[in-house]
Short mmCIF file of C-alpha atoms and ligand atoms in Angstrom, two decimals:
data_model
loop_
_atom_site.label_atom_id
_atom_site.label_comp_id
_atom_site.label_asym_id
_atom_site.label_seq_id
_atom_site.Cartn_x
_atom_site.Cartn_y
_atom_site.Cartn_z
CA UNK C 1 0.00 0.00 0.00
CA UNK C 2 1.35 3.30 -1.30
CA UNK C 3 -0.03 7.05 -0.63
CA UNK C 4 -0.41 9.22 -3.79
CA UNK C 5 -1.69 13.14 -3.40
CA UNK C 6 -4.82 14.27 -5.39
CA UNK C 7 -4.88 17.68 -5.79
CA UNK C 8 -7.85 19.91 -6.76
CA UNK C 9 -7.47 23.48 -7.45
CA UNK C 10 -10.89 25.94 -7.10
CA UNK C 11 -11.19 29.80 -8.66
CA UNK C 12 -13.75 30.69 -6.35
CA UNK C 13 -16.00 34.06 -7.72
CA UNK C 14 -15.66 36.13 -4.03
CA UNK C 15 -12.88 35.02 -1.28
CA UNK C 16 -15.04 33.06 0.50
CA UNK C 17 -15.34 29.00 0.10
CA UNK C 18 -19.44 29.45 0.27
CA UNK C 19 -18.59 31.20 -2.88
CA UNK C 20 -19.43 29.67 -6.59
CA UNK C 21 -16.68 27.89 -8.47
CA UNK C 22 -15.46 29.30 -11.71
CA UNK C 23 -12.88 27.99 -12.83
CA UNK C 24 -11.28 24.48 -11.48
CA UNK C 25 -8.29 22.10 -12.41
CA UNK C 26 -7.74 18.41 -11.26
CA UNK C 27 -4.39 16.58 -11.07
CA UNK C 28 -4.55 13.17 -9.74
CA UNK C 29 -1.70 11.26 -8.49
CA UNK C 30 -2.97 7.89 -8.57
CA UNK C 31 -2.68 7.91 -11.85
CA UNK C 32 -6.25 6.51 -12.67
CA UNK C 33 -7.67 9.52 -14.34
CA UNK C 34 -5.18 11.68 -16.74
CA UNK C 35 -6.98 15.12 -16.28
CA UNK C 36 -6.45 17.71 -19.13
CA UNK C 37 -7.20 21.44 -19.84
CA UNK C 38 -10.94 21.81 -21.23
CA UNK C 39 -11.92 18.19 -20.13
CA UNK C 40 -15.04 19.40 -18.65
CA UNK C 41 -17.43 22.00 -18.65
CA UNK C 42 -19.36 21.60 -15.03
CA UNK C 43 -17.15 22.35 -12.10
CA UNK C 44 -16.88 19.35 -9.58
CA UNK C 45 -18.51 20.96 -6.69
CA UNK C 46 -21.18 24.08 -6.92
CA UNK C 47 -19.10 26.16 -4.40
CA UNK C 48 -15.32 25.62 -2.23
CA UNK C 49 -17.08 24.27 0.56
CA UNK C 50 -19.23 21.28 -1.16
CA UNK C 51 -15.69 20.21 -1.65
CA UNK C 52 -14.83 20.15 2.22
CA UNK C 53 -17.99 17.97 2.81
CA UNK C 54 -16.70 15.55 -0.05
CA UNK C 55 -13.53 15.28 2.10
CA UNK C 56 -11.15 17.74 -0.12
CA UNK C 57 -8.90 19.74 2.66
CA UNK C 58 -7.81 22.73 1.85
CA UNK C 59 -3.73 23.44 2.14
CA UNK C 60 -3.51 26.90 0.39
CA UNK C 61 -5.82 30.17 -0.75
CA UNK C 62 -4.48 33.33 -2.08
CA UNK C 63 -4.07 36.35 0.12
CA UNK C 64 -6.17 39.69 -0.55
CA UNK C 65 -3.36 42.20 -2.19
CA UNK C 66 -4.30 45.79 -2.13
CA UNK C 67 -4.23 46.95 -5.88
CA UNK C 68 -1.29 49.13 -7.23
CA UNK C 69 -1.91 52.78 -7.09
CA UNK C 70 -2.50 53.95 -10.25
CA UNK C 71 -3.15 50.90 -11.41
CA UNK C 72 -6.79 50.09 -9.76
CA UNK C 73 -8.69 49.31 -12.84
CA UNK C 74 -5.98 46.82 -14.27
CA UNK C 75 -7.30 43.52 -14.49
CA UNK C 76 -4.90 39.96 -14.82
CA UNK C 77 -5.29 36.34 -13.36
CA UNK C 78 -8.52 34.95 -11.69
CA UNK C 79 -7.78 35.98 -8.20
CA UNK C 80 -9.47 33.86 -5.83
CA UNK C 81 -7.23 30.74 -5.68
CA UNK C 82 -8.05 27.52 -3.32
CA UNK C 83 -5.65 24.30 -3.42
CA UNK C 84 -7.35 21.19 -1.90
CA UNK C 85 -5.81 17.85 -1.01
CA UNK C 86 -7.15 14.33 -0.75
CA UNK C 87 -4.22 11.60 -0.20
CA UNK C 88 -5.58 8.10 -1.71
CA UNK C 89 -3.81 4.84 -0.75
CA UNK C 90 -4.09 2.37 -2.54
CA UNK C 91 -1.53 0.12 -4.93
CA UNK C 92 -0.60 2.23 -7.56
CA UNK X 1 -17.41 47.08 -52.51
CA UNK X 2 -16.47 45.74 -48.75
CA UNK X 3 -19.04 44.90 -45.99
CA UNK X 4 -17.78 47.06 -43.05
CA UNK X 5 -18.93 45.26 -39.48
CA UNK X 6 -22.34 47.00 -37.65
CA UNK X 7 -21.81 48.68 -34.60
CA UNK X 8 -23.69 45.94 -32.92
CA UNK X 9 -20.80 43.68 -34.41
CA UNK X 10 -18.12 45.87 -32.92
CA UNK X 11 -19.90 46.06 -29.65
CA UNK X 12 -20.41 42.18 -29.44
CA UNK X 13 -16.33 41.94 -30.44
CA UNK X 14 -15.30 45.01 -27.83
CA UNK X 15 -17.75 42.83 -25.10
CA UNK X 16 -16.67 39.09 -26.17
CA UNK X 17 -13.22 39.16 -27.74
CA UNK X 18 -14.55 37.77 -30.74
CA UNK X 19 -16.51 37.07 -34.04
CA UNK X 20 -17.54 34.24 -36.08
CA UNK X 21 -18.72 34.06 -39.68
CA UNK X 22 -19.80 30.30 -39.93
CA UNK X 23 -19.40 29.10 -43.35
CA UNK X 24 -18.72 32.19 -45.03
CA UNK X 25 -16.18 30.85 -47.40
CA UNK X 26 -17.51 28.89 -50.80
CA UNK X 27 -16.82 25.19 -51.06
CA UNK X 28 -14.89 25.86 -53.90
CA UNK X 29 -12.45 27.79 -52.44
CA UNK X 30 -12.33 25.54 -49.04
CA UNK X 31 -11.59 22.43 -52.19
CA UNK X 32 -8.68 24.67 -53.50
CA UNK X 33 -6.82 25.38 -50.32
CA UNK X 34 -7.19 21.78 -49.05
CA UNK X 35 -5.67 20.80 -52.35
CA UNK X 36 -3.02 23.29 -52.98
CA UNK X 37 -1.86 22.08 -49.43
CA UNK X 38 -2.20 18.35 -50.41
CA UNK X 39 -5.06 17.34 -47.88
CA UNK X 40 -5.69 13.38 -49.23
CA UNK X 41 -7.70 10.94 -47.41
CA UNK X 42 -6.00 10.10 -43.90
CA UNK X 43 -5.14 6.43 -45.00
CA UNK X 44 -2.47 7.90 -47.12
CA UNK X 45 -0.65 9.84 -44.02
CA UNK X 46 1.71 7.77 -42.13
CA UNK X 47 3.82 10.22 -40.36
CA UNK X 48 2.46 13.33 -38.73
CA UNK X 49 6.22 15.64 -39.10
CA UNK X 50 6.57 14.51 -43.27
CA UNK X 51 3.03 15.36 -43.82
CA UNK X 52 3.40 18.74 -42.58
CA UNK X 53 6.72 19.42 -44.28
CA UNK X 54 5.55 18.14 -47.46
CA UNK X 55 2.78 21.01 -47.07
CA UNK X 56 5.15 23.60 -45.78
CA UNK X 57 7.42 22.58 -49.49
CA UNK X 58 4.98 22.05 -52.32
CA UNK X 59 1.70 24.69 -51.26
CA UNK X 60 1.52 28.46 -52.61
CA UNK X 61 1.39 29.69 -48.83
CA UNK X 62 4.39 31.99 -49.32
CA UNK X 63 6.80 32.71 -46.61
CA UNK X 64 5.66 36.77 -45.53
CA UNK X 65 8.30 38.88 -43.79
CA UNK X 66 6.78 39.92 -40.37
CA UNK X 67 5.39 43.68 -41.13
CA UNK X 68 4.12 42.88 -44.72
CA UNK X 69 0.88 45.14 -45.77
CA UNK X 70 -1.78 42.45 -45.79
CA UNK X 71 -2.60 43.62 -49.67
CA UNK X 72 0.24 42.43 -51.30
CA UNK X 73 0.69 39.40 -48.92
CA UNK X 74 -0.72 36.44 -50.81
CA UNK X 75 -0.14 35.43 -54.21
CA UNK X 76 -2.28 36.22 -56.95
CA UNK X 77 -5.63 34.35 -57.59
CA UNK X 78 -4.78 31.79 -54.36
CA UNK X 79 -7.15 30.65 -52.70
CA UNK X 80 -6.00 32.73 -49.47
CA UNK X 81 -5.82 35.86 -51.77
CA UNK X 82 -9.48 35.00 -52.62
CA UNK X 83 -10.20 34.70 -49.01
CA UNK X 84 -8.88 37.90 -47.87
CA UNK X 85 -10.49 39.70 -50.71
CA UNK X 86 -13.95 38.50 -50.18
CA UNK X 87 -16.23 41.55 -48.81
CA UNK X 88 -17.05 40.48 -45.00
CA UNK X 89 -13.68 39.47 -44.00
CA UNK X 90 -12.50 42.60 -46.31
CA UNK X 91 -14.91 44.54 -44.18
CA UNK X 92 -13.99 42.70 -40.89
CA UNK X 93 -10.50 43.65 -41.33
CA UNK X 94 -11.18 47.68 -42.20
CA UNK X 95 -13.39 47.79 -39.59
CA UNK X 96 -11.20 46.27 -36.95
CA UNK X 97 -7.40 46.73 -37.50
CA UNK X 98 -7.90 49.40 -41.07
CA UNK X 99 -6.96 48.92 -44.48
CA UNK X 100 -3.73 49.50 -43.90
CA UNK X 101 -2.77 46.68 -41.95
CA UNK X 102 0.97 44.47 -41.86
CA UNK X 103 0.80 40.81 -41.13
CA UNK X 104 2.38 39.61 -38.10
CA UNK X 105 2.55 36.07 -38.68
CA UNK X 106 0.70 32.91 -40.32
CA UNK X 107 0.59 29.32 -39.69
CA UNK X 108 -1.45 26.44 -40.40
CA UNK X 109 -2.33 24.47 -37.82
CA UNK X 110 -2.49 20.78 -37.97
CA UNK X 111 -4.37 18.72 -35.15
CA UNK X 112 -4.16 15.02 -35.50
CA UNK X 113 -6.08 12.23 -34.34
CA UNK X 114 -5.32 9.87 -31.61
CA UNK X 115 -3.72 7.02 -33.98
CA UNK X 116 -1.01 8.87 -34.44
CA UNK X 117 -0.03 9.44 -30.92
CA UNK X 118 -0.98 5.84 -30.16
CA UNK X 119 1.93 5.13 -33.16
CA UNK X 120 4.82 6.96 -31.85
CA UNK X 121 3.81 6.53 -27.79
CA UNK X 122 3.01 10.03 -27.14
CA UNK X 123 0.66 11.04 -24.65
CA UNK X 124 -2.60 13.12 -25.95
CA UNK X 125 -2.90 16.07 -24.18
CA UNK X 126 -4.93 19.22 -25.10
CA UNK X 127 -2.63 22.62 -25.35
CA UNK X 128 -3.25 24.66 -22.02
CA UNK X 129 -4.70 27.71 -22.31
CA UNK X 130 -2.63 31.10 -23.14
CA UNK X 131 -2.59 34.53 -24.49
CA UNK X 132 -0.99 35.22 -27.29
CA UNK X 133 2.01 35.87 -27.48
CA UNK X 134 3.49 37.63 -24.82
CA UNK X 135 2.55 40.30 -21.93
CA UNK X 136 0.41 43.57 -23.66
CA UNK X 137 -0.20 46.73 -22.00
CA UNK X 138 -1.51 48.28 -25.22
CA UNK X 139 -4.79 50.28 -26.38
CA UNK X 140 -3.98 49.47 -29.91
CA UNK X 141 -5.30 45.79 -30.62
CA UNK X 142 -3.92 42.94 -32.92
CA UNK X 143 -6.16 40.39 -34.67
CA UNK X 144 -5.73 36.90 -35.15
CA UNK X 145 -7.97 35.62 -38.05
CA UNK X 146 -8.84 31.83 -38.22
CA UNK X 147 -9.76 30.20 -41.18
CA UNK X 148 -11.59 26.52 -41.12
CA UNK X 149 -11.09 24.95 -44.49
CA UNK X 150 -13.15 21.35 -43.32
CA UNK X 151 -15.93 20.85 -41.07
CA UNK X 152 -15.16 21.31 -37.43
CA UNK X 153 -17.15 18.41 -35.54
CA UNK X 154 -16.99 18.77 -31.36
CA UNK X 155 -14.70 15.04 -31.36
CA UNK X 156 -12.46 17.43 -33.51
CA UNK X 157 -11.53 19.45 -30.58
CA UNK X 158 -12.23 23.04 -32.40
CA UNK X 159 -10.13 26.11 -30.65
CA UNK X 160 -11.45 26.46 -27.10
CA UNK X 161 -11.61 30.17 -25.91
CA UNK X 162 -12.98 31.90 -23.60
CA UNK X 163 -15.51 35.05 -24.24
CA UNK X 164 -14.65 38.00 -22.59
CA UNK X 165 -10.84 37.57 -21.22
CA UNK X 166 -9.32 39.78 -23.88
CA UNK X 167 -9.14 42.66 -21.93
CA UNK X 168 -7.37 40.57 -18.63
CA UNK X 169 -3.62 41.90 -19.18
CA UNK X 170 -1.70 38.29 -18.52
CA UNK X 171 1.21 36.87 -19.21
CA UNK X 172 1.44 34.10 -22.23
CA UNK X 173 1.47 31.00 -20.07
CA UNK X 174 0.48 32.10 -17.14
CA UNK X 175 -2.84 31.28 -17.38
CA UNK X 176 -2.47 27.11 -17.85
CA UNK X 177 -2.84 26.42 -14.45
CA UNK X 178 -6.78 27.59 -15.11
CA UNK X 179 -7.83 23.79 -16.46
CA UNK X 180 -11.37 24.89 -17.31
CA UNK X 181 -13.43 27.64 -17.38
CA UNK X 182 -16.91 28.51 -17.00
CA UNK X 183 -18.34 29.17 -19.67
CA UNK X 184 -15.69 28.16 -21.99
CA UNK X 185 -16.24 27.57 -25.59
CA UNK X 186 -15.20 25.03 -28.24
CA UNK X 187 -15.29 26.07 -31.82
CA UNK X 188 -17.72 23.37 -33.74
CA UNK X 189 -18.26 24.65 -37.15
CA UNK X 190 -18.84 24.45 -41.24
CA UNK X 191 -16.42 24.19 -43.52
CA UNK X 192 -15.54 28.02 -44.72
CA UNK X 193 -15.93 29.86 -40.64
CA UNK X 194 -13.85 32.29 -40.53
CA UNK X 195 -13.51 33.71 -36.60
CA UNK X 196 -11.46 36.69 -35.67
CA UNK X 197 -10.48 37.34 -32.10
CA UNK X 198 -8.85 40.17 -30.28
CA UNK X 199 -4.98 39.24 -29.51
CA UNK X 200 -5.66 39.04 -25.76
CA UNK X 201 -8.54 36.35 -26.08
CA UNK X 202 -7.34 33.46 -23.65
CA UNK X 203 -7.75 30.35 -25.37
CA UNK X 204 -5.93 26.95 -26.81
CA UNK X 205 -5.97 23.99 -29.03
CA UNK X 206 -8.11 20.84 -28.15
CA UNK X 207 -7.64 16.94 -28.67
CA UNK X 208 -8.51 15.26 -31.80
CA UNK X 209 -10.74 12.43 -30.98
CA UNK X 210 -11.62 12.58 -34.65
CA UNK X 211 -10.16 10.21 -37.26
CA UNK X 212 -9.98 12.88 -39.50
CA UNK X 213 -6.66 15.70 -39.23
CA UNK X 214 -8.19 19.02 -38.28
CA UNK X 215 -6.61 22.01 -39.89
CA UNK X 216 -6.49 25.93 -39.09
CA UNK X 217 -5.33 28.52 -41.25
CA UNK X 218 -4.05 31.42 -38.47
CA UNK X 219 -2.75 34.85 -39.53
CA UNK X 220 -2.10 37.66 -37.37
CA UNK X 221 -2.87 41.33 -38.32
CA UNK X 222 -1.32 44.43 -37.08
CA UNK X 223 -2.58 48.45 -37.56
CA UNK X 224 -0.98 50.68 -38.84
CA UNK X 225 -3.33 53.23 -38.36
CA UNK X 226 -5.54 54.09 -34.88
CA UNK X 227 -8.47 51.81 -34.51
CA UNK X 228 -11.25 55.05 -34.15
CA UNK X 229 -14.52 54.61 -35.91
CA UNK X 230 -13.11 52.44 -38.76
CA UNK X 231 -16.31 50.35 -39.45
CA UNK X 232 -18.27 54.04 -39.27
CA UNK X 233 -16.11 56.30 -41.73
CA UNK X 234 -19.13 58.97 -42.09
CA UNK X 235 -18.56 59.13 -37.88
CA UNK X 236 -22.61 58.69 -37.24
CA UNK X 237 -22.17 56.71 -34.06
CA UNK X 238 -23.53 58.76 -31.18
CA UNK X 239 -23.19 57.54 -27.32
CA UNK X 240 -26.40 57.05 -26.06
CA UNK X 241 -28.01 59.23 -22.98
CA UNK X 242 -27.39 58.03 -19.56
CA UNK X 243 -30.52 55.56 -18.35
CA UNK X 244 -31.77 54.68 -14.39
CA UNK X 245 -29.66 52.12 -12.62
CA UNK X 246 -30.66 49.72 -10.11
CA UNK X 247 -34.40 51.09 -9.79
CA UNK X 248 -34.41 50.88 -13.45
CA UNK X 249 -37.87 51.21 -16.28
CA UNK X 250 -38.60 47.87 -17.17
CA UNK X 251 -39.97 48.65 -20.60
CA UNK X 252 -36.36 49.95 -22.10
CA UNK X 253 -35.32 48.62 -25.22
CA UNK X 254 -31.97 46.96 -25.54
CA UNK X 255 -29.35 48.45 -26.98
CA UNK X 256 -25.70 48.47 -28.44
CA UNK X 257 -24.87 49.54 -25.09
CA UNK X 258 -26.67 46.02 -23.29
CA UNK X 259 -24.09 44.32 -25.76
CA UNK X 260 -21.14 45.95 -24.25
CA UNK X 261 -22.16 45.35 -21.02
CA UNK X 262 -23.00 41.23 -21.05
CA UNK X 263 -21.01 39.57 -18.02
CA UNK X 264 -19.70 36.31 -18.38
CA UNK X 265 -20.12 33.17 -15.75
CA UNK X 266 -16.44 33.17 -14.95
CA UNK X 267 -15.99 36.71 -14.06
CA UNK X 268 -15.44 37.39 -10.19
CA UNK X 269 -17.90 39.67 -8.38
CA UNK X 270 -15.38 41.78 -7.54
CA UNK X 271 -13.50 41.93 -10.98
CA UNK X 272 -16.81 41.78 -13.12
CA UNK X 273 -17.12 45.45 -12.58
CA UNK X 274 -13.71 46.47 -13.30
CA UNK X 275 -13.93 43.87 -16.76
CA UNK X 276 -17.18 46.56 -17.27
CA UNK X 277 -14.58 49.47 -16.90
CA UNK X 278 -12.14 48.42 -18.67
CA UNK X 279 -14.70 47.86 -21.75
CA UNK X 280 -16.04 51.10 -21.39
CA UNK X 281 -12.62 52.45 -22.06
CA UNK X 282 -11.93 49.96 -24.73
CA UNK X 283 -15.62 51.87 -26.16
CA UNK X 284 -14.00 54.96 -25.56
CA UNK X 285 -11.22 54.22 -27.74
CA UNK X 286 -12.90 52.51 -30.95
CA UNK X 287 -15.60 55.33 -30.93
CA UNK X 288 -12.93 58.46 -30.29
CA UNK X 289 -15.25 59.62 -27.71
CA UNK X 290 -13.10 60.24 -24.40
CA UNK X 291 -16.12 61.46 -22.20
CA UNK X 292 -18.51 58.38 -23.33
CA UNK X 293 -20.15 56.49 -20.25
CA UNK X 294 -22.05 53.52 -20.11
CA UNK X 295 -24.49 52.80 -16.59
CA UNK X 296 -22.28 55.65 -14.66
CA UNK X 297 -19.64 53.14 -13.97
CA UNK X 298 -16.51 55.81 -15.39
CA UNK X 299 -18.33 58.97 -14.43
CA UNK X 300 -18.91 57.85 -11.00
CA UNK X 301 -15.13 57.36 -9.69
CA UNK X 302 -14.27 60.42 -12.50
CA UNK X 303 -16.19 62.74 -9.84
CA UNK X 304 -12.92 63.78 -8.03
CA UNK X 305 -13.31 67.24 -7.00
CA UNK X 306 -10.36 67.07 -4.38
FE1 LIG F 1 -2.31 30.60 -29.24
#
């Protein structure tokens, strides 16, 4: 029996996990499912914390950064970032 | 005589990113590019690299210096010369980038189906999404044109993109880690679509589940000129009065301006409104109109009086 790391990655649409998901990404370490960009078009979970009740914990969420002055009304990346875990053992 | 783009066509690009013309191109012409590049039936194509060189060596796709004017880019009576001159992608062009635009590059992209990945123990993996082609703090815009010369069917794995992001200043790349979007599209079309999207439109190439080879015919167009009012030359476009918000009359008509403000299911609450700003000012720029408002969003945090 082995441990491998699932990881599940959540763009949530305000920084809160009640929040809807928007954007998500899947990389699983067991190496049953090879997950690829555009592979589905329903998120996994309606919001961040339907994953927490499916047993996802959370290791990492991006930090609130006060915008640049002068520079307010520039927009970039999706900005509300959640990393979840799940470690599966198994015999991979 | 060119068919310059509506301003509800320049609205829906300056809101989405993008425009389609599905099947625009004659079946004719889509038969003459497909041969002049050597398309034959998939049977006959053992090896994915000599297929594409032997296309790169024997078609009339010349090589164009970047910076090129578009007019004298493609050889006379091709079928790409015959493309660019018919009137809506003509008038796509004027409207968008002017008639005095330089190519940037071209390329024909070549998707191909599983077998051949299968064949030479690759693994099949969709191309993340990106911007192209590198960080862009500019007004100006570029446009990439796309050209489908076959049918597009969804196990094809048409262009996905993402209406809307072309405005989001990001770095090539930087974006892969975003797997899927909401609200993300795939392009599915006729034979003959010709789309056109704004250089910042995030997007990327899908997997071929097909067992056909999917080609696109890409070309990238620069200004020379500035981007005001090209699809309107007689400058009749007028910014419309300022409406109620919020506590609004629900009997008003839509207009140009409820095309410029559509939100997308992947925005964040937050950043939605600043994605509205930042198309106002986008507005702004294609009309010439500096002081041009849409639902109060610019005028409101313009009201600095300290
Ligand atoms: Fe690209």
């Amino acid at each position: 029996m082995t441990k491998r790391q699932k990881v599940l990655v959540l763009y949530l649409k305000f920084p809160s996990l009640e929040a809807e998901v928007i954007s998500w990404a899947t990389f699983d370490g067991t190496g049953q499912k090879l997950h690829m960009t555009g592979d589905s078009d329903e998120p996994p979970y309606p919001t961040g914390l339907d994953a927490l009740l499916d047993g996802w914990r959370l290791f990492q969420s991006s930090q609130a950064i006060p915008e640049h002055p002068g520079e307010e009304f520039r927009t970039s990346y999706l900005k509300h970032e959640f990393f979840f875990e799940k470690i599966e053992e198994g015999d991979f | 005589m060119v068919q310059l783009l509506s301003t509800e066509q320049m609205a829906e690009f300056a809101n989405s990113g993008c425009l389609f013309f599905d099947g625009l191109i004659d079946n004719e012409t889509n038969k003459e590019f497909l041969n002049d590049i050597g398309h034959t039936e998939i049977e006959n194509v053992d090896n994915m690299q000599k297929y594409f060189q032997n296309i790169k060596a024997s078609s009339s796709i010349p090589r164009i210096p970047a910076g090129t004017p578009l007019k004298n880019a493609y050889p006379h009576k091709s079928p790409l010369e015959k493309i660019f001159q018919n009137e809506v992608v003509a008038g796509a062009i004027n409207s968008l980038v002017g008639s005095e635009a330089v190519v940037d590059h071209q390329f024909l992209h070549l998707t191909f189906p599983t077998k051949y990945f299968k064949k030479t123990n690759q693994r099949q993996m969709s191309q993340v999404n990106h911007q192209d082609s590198t960080i862009d703090p500019r007004i100006t815009f570029d446009i990439q044109l796309f050209y489908f010369p076959t049918d597009v069917t969804k196990e094809m794995g048409g262009t996905r993109y993402h209406p809307g992001t072309h405005l989001r200043i990001v770095n090539e790349m930087g974006i892969a880690k975003y797997q899927n979007i909401k609200g993300q599209k795939k392009i599915v079309c006729k034979a003959g679509t010709i789309g056109i999207f704004h250089n910042g439109l995030w997007h990327g190439a899908g997997v071929n589940f097909s067992d056909e080879i999917r080609y696109m015919f890409k070309v990238r167009l620069q200004p020379t000129e500035k981007q005001e009012l090209l699809w309107d030359p007689e400058k009749k476009y007028k910014p419309l009065p300022n409406k109620a918000l919020y506590w609004t009359d629900e009997n008003q008509e839509k207009t140009v301006n409820d095309i410029l403000m559509k939100s997308y299911p992947w925005q964040e609450a937050d950043t939605n409104r600043l994605d509205k700003i930042n198309t106002i000012k986008f507005w702004r720029m294609l009309t010439g109109n500096k002081n041009l408002d849409i639902d109060y969003w610019l005028t409101r945090i313009e009201n600095e009086l300290y």
